[in-house]
mmCIF file of C-alpha atoms in Angstrom:
data_model
loop_
_atom_site.group_PDB
_atom_site.id
_atom_site.type_symbol
_atom_site.label_atom_id
_atom_site.label_comp_id
_atom_site.label_asym_id
_atom_site.label_seq_id
_atom_site.Cartn_x
_atom_site.Cartn_y
_atom_site.Cartn_z
ATOM 1 C CA MET C 1 0.178 0.055 0.055
ATOM 2 C CA GLN C 2 1.172 3.446 -0.947
ATOM 3 C CA PHE C 3 1.105 5.961 1.851
ATOM 4 C CA PRO C 4 0.621 9.840 1.189
ATOM 5 C CA SER C 5 3.979 11.591 1.066
ATOM 6 C CA ALA C 6 2.909 13.343 4.503
ATOM 7 C CA CYS C 7 2.500 10.254 6.217
ATOM 8 C CA ARG C 8 5.773 8.591 4.777
ATOM 9 C CA ARG C 9 7.654 11.786 6.477
ATOM 10 C CA SER C 10 5.805 11.389 9.872
ATOM 11 C CA ALA C 11 6.575 7.710 9.821
ATOM 12 C CA ALA C 12 10.374 8.206 8.937
ATOM 13 C CA ALA C 13 10.333 11.068 11.978
ATOM 14 C CA PHE C 14 8.976 8.588 14.430
ATOM 15 C CA ALA C 15 11.262 6.150 13.274
ATOM 16 C CA ALA C 16 14.131 8.453 14.044
ATOM 17 C CA VAL C 17 12.860 9.757 17.236
ATOM 18 C CA THR C 18 12.418 5.850 18.154
ATOM 19 C CA ALA C 19 16.047 5.020 17.199
ATOM 20 C CA VAL C 20 17.396 7.941 19.526
ATOM 21 C CA ILE C 21 15.479 6.498 22.406
ATOM 22 C CA LEU C 22 16.589 3.067 21.942
ATOM 23 C CA SER C 23 20.220 4.036 21.551
ATOM 24 C CA GLY C 24 20.026 5.845 24.917
ATOM 25 C CA ALA C 25 20.876 9.391 23.620
ATOM 26 C CA SER C 26 18.902 11.801 25.984
ATOM 27 C CA THR C 27 16.105 13.907 24.842
ATOM 28 C CA PRO C 28 16.231 17.683 25.336
ATOM 29 C CA ALA C 29 14.747 18.797 28.655
ATOM 30 C CA PHE C 30 12.265 21.546 29.019
ATOM 31 C CA ALA C 31 13.961 24.851 30.517
ATOM 32 C CA ALA C 32 13.273 25.276 33.930
ATOM 33 C CA GLN C 33 11.170 28.456 34.647
ATOM 34 C CA ASP C 34 12.615 30.970 37.406
ATOM 35 C CA PRO C 35 10.108 32.578 39.573
ATOM 36 C CA VAL C 36 9.236 36.254 39.031
ATOM 37 C CA LYS C 37 11.469 38.319 41.679
ATOM 38 C CA TYR C 38 8.994 40.667 43.616
ATOM 39 C CA VAL C 39 9.323 43.678 45.568
ATOM 40 C CA ASN C 40 6.570 45.711 47.552
ATOM 41 C CA LEU C 41 6.503 49.155 48.389
ATOM 42 C CA GLY C 42 3.894 51.326 49.982
ATOM 43 C CA ASP C 43 1.982 52.574 52.558
ATOM 44 C CA SER C 44 -0.155 50.407 55.308
ATOM 45 C CA PHE C 45 -2.502 48.704 53.002
ATOM 46 C CA SER C 46 0.688 47.341 51.494
ATOM 47 C CA ALA C 47 2.265 46.675 54.836
ATOM 48 C CA GLY C 48 -0.641 44.495 55.957
ATOM 49 C CA TRP C 49 -1.725 47.068 58.499
ATOM 50 C CA GLY C 50 -4.288 45.397 60.484
ATOM 51 C CA SER C 51 -4.133 41.581 59.255
ATOM 52 C CA LEU C 52 -3.004 40.671 62.835
ATOM 53 C CA ALA C 53 -4.574 43.124 65.369
ATOM 54 C CA PRO C 54 -3.210 44.184 67.622
ATOM 55 C CA THR C 55 0.442 42.906 66.356
ATOM 56 C CA ALA C 56 2.537 45.533 64.725
ATOM 57 C CA ALA C 57 6.135 45.194 64.285
ATOM 58 C CA VAL C 58 9.176 47.296 63.096
ATOM 59 C CA ASN C 59 9.991 46.584 59.416
ATOM 60 C CA PRO C 60 13.093 44.553 59.645
ATOM 61 C CA ALA C 61 14.312 45.998 56.162
ATOM 62 C CA PHE C 62 14.633 49.455 57.903
ATOM 63 C CA GLY C 63 15.101 48.558 61.750
ATOM 64 C CA SER C 64 13.472 51.789 62.497
ATOM 65 C CA PRO C 65 10.591 52.693 64.923
ATOM 66 C CA ALA C 66 9.092 54.918 61.937
ATOM 67 C CA CYS C 67 8.666 52.032 59.806
ATOM 68 C CA LEU C 68 5.925 49.724 60.928
ATOM 69 C CA HIS C 69 4.016 46.724 59.109
ATOM 70 C CA GLY C 70 1.815 43.817 59.950
ATOM 71 C CA GLY C 71 1.121 40.534 58.442
ATOM 72 C CA PRO C 72 0.978 37.734 56.937
ATOM 73 C CA ASP C 73 -1.287 39.754 54.119
ATOM 74 C CA ASP C 74 -1.826 39.223 50.283
ATOM 75 C CA VAL C 75 1.997 40.005 50.042
ATOM 76 C CA ALA C 76 2.678 36.798 51.862
ATOM 77 C CA LEU C 77 0.269 35.073 49.914
ATOM 78 C CA LEU C 78 1.823 36.211 46.680
ATOM 79 C CA ASP C 79 4.873 34.992 47.582
ATOM 80 C CA GLN C 80 3.570 31.469 48.301
ATOM 81 C CA LEU C 81 2.803 31.237 44.684
ATOM 82 C CA GLN C 82 5.500 29.043 42.963
ATOM 83 C CA SER C 83 5.795 31.754 40.118
ATOM 84 C CA VAL C 84 6.880 34.430 42.521
ATOM 85 C CA ALA C 85 9.749 34.989 44.665
ATOM 86 C CA LEU C 86 9.503 37.978 47.293
ATOM 87 C CA THR C 87 13.107 39.686 47.479
ATOM 88 C CA GLY C 88 11.995 42.449 49.744
ATOM 89 C CA ASP C 89 9.193 44.046 51.364
ATOM 90 C CA TYR C 90 9.761 47.697 51.975
ATOM 91 C CA ALA C 91 6.087 49.014 53.049
ATOM 92 C CA CYS C 92 5.703 51.168 55.904
ATOM 93 C CA ALA C 93 2.358 52.298 57.575
ATOM 94 C CA GLY C 94 1.826 56.219 57.166
ATOM 95 C CA ALA C 95 4.221 56.370 53.999
ATOM 96 C CA THR C 96 3.514 59.107 51.680
ATOM 97 C CA VAL C 97 4.651 59.802 48.037
ATOM 98 C CA GLY C 98 5.175 63.141 48.728
ATOM 99 C CA ALA C 99 7.986 64.806 51.306
ATOM 100 C CA THR C 100 7.269 64.467 54.481
ATOM 101 C CA THR C 101 8.713 65.251 58.106
ATOM 102 C CA SER C 102 7.305 62.070 59.876
ATOM 103 C CA GLY C 103 10.217 60.048 59.601
ATOM 104 C CA ILE C 104 8.467 57.417 57.697
ATOM 105 C CA PRO C 105 10.513 56.364 54.343
ATOM 106 C CA THR C 106 8.467 57.722 51.567
ATOM 107 C CA ILE C 107 7.881 55.481 48.366
ATOM 108 C CA ALA C 108 10.971 56.772 46.567
ATOM 109 C CA GLN C 109 12.821 56.181 49.818
ATOM 110 C CA GLN C 110 11.856 52.653 50.100
ATOM 111 C CA ALA C 111 12.751 52.126 46.315
ATOM 112 C CA ALA C 112 16.191 53.341 46.942
ATOM 113 C CA LYS C 113 16.634 51.381 50.056
ATOM 114 C CA ALA C 114 15.571 48.254 48.174
ATOM 115 C CA SER C 115 18.089 49.344 45.631
ATOM 116 C CA LEU C 116 21.069 49.590 48.269
ATOM 117 C CA ASP C 117 19.771 46.312 49.625
ATOM 118 C CA GLY C 118 20.162 44.641 45.919
ATOM 119 C CA ALA C 119 16.278 43.553 45.891
ATOM 120 C CA LEU C 120 15.368 46.153 43.395
ATOM 121 C CA ASN C 121 17.172 46.136 39.923
ATOM 122 C CA SER C 122 17.135 45.160 36.791
ATOM 123 C CA THR C 123 16.164 41.376 37.428
ATOM 124 C CA THR C 124 13.225 42.484 39.373
ATOM 125 C CA GLY C 125 9.845 41.470 37.289
ATOM 126 C CA LEU C 126 7.186 43.211 39.333
ATOM 127 C CA VAL C 127 6.590 45.870 42.080
ATOM 128 C CA THR C 128 3.297 46.493 43.880
ATOM 129 C CA LEU C 129 2.335 49.254 45.972
ATOM 130 C CA THR C 130 -0.632 51.233 47.436
ATOM 131 C CA ALA C 131 0.016 55.000 47.960
ATOM 132 C CA GLY C 132 -1.640 58.400 47.737
ATOM 133 C CA GLY C 133 -4.234 57.532 50.877
ATOM 134 C CA ASN C 134 -1.785 59.472 53.178
ATOM 135 C CA ASP C 135 -0.748 62.262 50.841
ATOM 136 C CA VAL C 136 -4.523 63.372 50.727
ATOM 137 C CA ASN C 137 -4.909 62.985 54.837
ATOM 138 C CA PHE C 138 -7.278 60.151 54.592
ATOM 139 C CA GLY C 139 -7.397 59.990 58.219
ATOM 140 C CA GLN C 140 -8.536 63.713 58.703
ATOM 141 C CA ILE C 141 -11.290 63.186 56.210
ATOM 142 C CA ILE C 142 -12.528 60.599 57.954
ATOM 143 C CA ALA C 143 -12.620 62.641 61.058
ATOM 144 C CA ALA C 144 -14.498 65.451 59.409
ATOM 145 C CA CYS C 145 -16.758 63.168 57.850
ATOM 146 C CA ALA C 146 -17.440 61.186 61.217
ATOM 147 C CA ALA C 147 -18.208 64.667 62.932
ATOM 148 C CA ASP C 148 -20.771 66.113 60.179
ATOM 149 C CA THR C 149 -24.103 65.528 61.443
ATOM 150 C CA SER C 150 -25.624 68.166 58.550
ATOM 151 C CA PRO C 151 -28.358 66.389 56.727
ATOM 152 C CA GLN C 152 -26.392 66.879 53.182
ATOM 153 C CA ALA C 153 -23.021 66.117 55.065
ATOM 154 C CA THR C 154 -22.029 69.396 53.667
ATOM 155 C CA GLY C 155 -18.562 69.608 55.980
ATOM 156 C CA CYS C 156 -17.755 66.171 54.706
ATOM 157 C CA GLN C 157 -18.429 67.089 51.007
ATOM 158 C CA ALA C 158 -16.090 69.930 51.544
ATOM 159 C CA ALA C 159 -13.347 67.667 53.155
ATOM 160 C CA THR C 160 -13.756 65.138 50.351
ATOM 161 C CA ALA C 161 -13.385 67.737 47.757
ATOM 162 C CA TYR C 162 -10.348 69.168 49.054
ATOM 163 C CA GLY C 163 -8.934 65.637 49.412
ATOM 164 C CA VAL C 164 -9.611 64.918 45.651
ATOM 165 C CA GLN C 165 -7.567 68.239 45.003
ATOM 166 C CA LEU C 166 -4.801 66.738 46.799
ATOM 167 C CA ALA C 167 -5.060 63.401 44.834
ATOM 168 C CA ASN C 168 -4.688 65.304 41.587
ATOM 169 C CA GLY C 169 -1.365 66.767 42.738
ATOM 170 C CA VAL C 170 0.111 62.972 44.062
ATOM 171 C CA ASP C 171 3.086 62.728 41.981
ATOM 172 C CA VAL C 172 2.322 59.128 40.391
ATOM 173 C CA ALA C 173 4.333 59.886 37.262
ATOM 174 C CA GLY C 174 7.625 60.710 39.491
ATOM 175 C CA THR C 175 6.988 57.652 41.643
ATOM 176 C CA VAL C 176 6.872 55.241 38.561
ATOM 177 C CA GLY C 177 9.868 56.746 37.326
ATOM 178 C CA THR C 178 12.037 56.493 40.031
ATOM 179 C CA ILE C 179 11.029 52.682 40.681
ATOM 180 C CA ARG C 180 11.600 52.508 36.764
ATOM 181 C CA GLY C 181 15.242 53.850 37.236
ATOM 182 C CA TYR C 182 15.775 51.112 39.614
ATOM 183 C CA ALA C 183 13.981 48.279 38.102
ATOM 184 C CA ALA C 184 13.665 48.968 34.285
ATOM 185 C CA ASN C 185 12.092 45.644 33.367
ATOM 186 C CA ALA C 186 9.717 45.138 36.092
ATOM 187 C CA LYS C 187 5.757 45.249 35.808
ATOM 188 C CA ILE C 188 4.733 48.231 38.470
ATOM 189 C CA ALA C 189 1.336 47.332 39.955
ATOM 190 C CA TRP C 190 -0.203 50.353 41.604
ATOM 191 C CA LEU C 191 -3.182 49.009 44.186
ATOM 192 C CA GLY C 192 -6.103 51.133 45.005
ATOM 193 C CA TYR C 193 -8.259 51.446 48.015
ATOM 194 C CA PRO C 194 -11.431 49.562 49.093
ATOM 195 C CA ARG C 195 -14.479 51.488 49.854
ATOM 196 C CA LEU C 196 -14.842 51.575 53.750
ATOM 197 C CA PHE C 197 -18.314 52.135 54.647
ATOM 198 C CA ALA C 198 -21.570 50.333 54.040
ATOM 199 C CA THR C 199 -24.134 52.540 52.614
ATOM 200 C CA ALA C 200 -28.020 52.608 52.908
ATOM 201 C CA GLY C 201 -29.827 50.119 50.325
ATOM 202 C CA GLU C 202 -26.954 47.696 50.367
ATOM 203 C CA SER C 203 -28.254 44.285 51.200
ATOM 204 C CA THR C 204 -25.706 43.563 53.535
ATOM 205 C CA THR C 205 -25.960 46.586 55.541
ATOM 206 C CA VAL C 206 -26.479 46.255 59.239
ATOM 207 C CA ILE C 207 -25.906 50.198 59.905
ATOM 208 C CA ALA C 208 -25.261 52.467 57.161
ATOM 209 C CA GLY C 209 -21.841 54.033 57.992
ATOM 210 C CA GLY C 210 -21.136 51.647 60.382
ATOM 211 C CA GLY C 211 -21.910 53.849 63.478
ATOM 212 C CA VAL C 212 -18.682 55.579 62.602
ATOM 213 C CA MET C 213 -20.941 58.382 60.551
ATOM 214 C CA SER C 214 -24.347 59.185 59.244
ATOM 215 C CA ALA C 215 -25.414 57.299 56.072
ATOM 216 C CA ALA C 216 -24.856 60.752 54.206
ATOM 217 C CA ALA C 217 -21.554 60.874 55.315
ATOM 218 C CA ALA C 218 -20.789 57.343 54.497
ATOM 219 C CA ALA C 219 -22.055 57.881 50.985
ATOM 220 C CA VAL C 220 -19.923 60.999 50.439
ATOM 221 C CA PHE C 221 -16.581 59.572 51.868
ATOM 222 C CA ASP C 222 -17.120 56.652 49.648
ATOM 223 C CA LYS C 223 -17.614 58.561 46.344
ATOM 224 C CA GLY C 224 -14.629 60.345 47.726
ATOM 225 C CA THR C 225 -12.667 56.951 47.699
ATOM 226 C CA ASP C 226 -13.819 56.406 43.961
ATOM 227 C CA GLN C 227 -12.562 59.582 42.942
ATOM 228 C CA LEU C 228 -9.152 59.238 44.754
ATOM 229 C CA ASN C 229 -8.759 55.900 42.731
ATOM 230 C CA ALA C 230 -9.986 57.299 39.355
ATOM 231 C CA ALA C 231 -7.213 60.047 39.730
ATOM 232 C CA LEU C 232 -4.495 57.536 40.870
ATOM 233 C CA ALA C 233 -5.624 54.987 38.086
ATOM 234 C CA ALA C 234 -5.438 57.763 35.415
ATOM 235 C CA LYS C 235 -1.846 58.871 36.622
ATOM 236 C CA ALA C 236 -0.707 55.198 36.964
ATOM 237 C CA ARG C 237 -1.701 54.023 33.499
ATOM 238 C CA ASN C 238 -0.298 57.442 31.857
ATOM 239 C CA ALA C 239 2.882 56.444 33.589
ATOM 240 C CA GLY C 240 2.953 52.923 32.358
ATOM 241 C CA ALA C 241 2.015 51.283 35.093
ATOM 242 C CA GLN C 242 -0.621 49.006 35.737
ATOM 243 C CA PHE C 243 -3.865 50.278 38.313
ATOM 244 C CA VAL C 244 -5.182 47.292 40.241
ATOM 245 C CA ASP C 245 -8.760 48.257 41.140
ATOM 246 C CA VAL C 246 -9.639 46.233 44.901
ATOM 247 C CA ALA C 247 -12.839 47.830 45.546
ATOM 248 C CA PRO C 248 -14.963 45.281 43.937
ATOM 249 C CA LYS C 249 -13.805 42.419 45.994
ATOM 250 C CA PHE C 250 -14.832 44.300 48.960
ATOM 251 C CA ASN C 251 -18.525 44.851 48.111
ATOM 252 C CA GLY C 252 -20.650 43.537 50.866
ATOM 253 C CA HIS C 253 -18.042 43.479 53.550
ATOM 254 C CA GLU C 254 -17.461 47.162 54.262
ATOM 255 C CA ILE C 255 -17.638 48.370 57.754
ATOM 256 C CA GLY C 256 -21.440 48.366 58.764
ATOM 257 C CA SER C 257 -22.008 45.179 56.627
ATOM 258 C CA SER C 258 -23.029 41.835 58.078
ATOM 259 C CA ALA C 259 -19.501 40.686 57.188
ATOM 260 C CA SER C 260 -16.927 43.348 57.381
ATOM 261 C CA TRP C 261 -13.427 42.809 56.590
ATOM 262 C CA PHE C 262 -12.159 45.802 58.101
ATOM 263 C CA ASN C 263 -10.865 46.697 61.848
ATOM 264 C CA LEU C 264 -13.126 48.838 63.847
ATOM 265 C CA GLY C 265 -12.983 48.355 67.950
ATOM 266 C CA GLN C 266 -10.784 49.098 70.753
ATOM 267 C CA TYR C 267 -7.150 48.435 68.909
ATOM 268 C CA THR C 268 -7.736 52.110 67.379
ATOM 269 C CA GLN C 269 -4.086 52.207 65.477
ATOM 270 C CA PHE C 270 -5.703 49.546 63.102
ATOM 271 C CA ASN C 271 -9.227 51.172 62.608
ATOM 272 C CA PHE C 272 -10.241 51.376 58.953
ATOM 273 C CA HIS C 273 -7.698 48.883 57.771
ATOM 274 C CA PRO C 274 -8.336 45.277 56.343
ATOM 275 C CA THR C 275 -8.537 42.422 58.466
ATOM 276 C CA ALA C 276 -6.694 39.244 57.614
ATOM 277 C CA ASP C 277 -9.562 38.318 55.501
ATOM 278 C CA GLY C 278 -9.684 41.692 53.714
ATOM 279 C CA TYR C 279 -5.918 41.281 52.709
ATOM 280 C CA SER C 280 -6.503 37.429 51.625
ATOM 281 C CA GLN C 281 -9.823 37.357 50.234
ATOM 282 C CA GLY C 282 -10.027 40.914 49.237
ATOM 283 C CA TYR C 283 -6.439 42.350 48.024
ATOM 284 C CA TYR C 284 -4.944 39.046 47.282
ATOM 285 C CA PRO C 285 -7.441 37.904 44.746
ATOM 286 C CA ALA C 286 -7.616 41.152 43.042
ATOM 287 C CA MET C 287 -3.935 41.022 42.701
ATOM 288 C CA VAL C 288 -3.431 37.582 41.146
ATOM 289 C CA SER C 289 -6.685 38.285 38.426
ATOM 290 C CA SER C 290 -5.226 41.552 37.559
ATOM 291 C CA ILE C 291 -1.444 40.922 37.545
ATOM 292 C CA LYS C 292 -1.427 37.532 36.568
ATOM 293 C CA PRO C 293 1.992 36.754 38.055
ATOM 294 C CA SER C 294 2.517 33.214 36.200
ATOM 295 C CA GLN C 295 2.423 35.181 32.981
ATOM 296 C CA LEU C 296 5.458 37.215 34.112
ATOM 297 C CA VAL C 297 7.826 34.136 34.676
ATOM 298 C CA LYS C 298 10.341 33.808 31.824
ATOM 299 C CA GLY C 299 12.133 30.373 30.944
#
């Protein structure tokens, strides 16, 4: 029987491979894949602040009381993936993008320290950070909104409007450029902030505003968070970084909901920050689905 030429070529190729195997010659192995080298920078939401309340520790990368962090958090979970290898976590609670007199390392200072340590360099494949909340005085806005009992939350509106104005001045491009200067080949992922308060009408709401502020003020504050995220997202994308929106993952788990993922209680230094569930079920899945770390691995 005459085989088509394509079949004859396939049969010949199979015979050749069989001969190689029978002769004891080794076949080429697939190239091993190294995990992507990963550095974390940022503020309290990157530092796992609140994940193990009331525990707080000095970040060993700095050895300074000014740089505090929590954990384990989404960063630790990301490091557990086979495709990721954390080379340094430099995030500090209270960190800012702009200059500060607090003694807490800014994002640029964190990046410089990571570079000095050899953790952040041309082999780094991924850098994550949250930043901007402290630059717009997040805590002061919460206080202003909590104190506002007016029907339309006019004081809260003024405070959040000023915060949005400050957000428009956050130097995201300069920060991304600084990181890029140390790690030219890294994917830079700028993470957003979750909405903090359950608002009236949500199916999971127990108390709109969580008992912290009025329902009207809570709605204004959450809108301000959306505006902050929008400003950061636009700036990050224009600078060539990726913005990771975490807010959808926290829907139904805000302060005041029946299943809150936020600290609120006697450990006041952790209030308004995610719990361990917030980091593991909110931030972590948002990071994995958006960043897709396994796709950053190179053979």
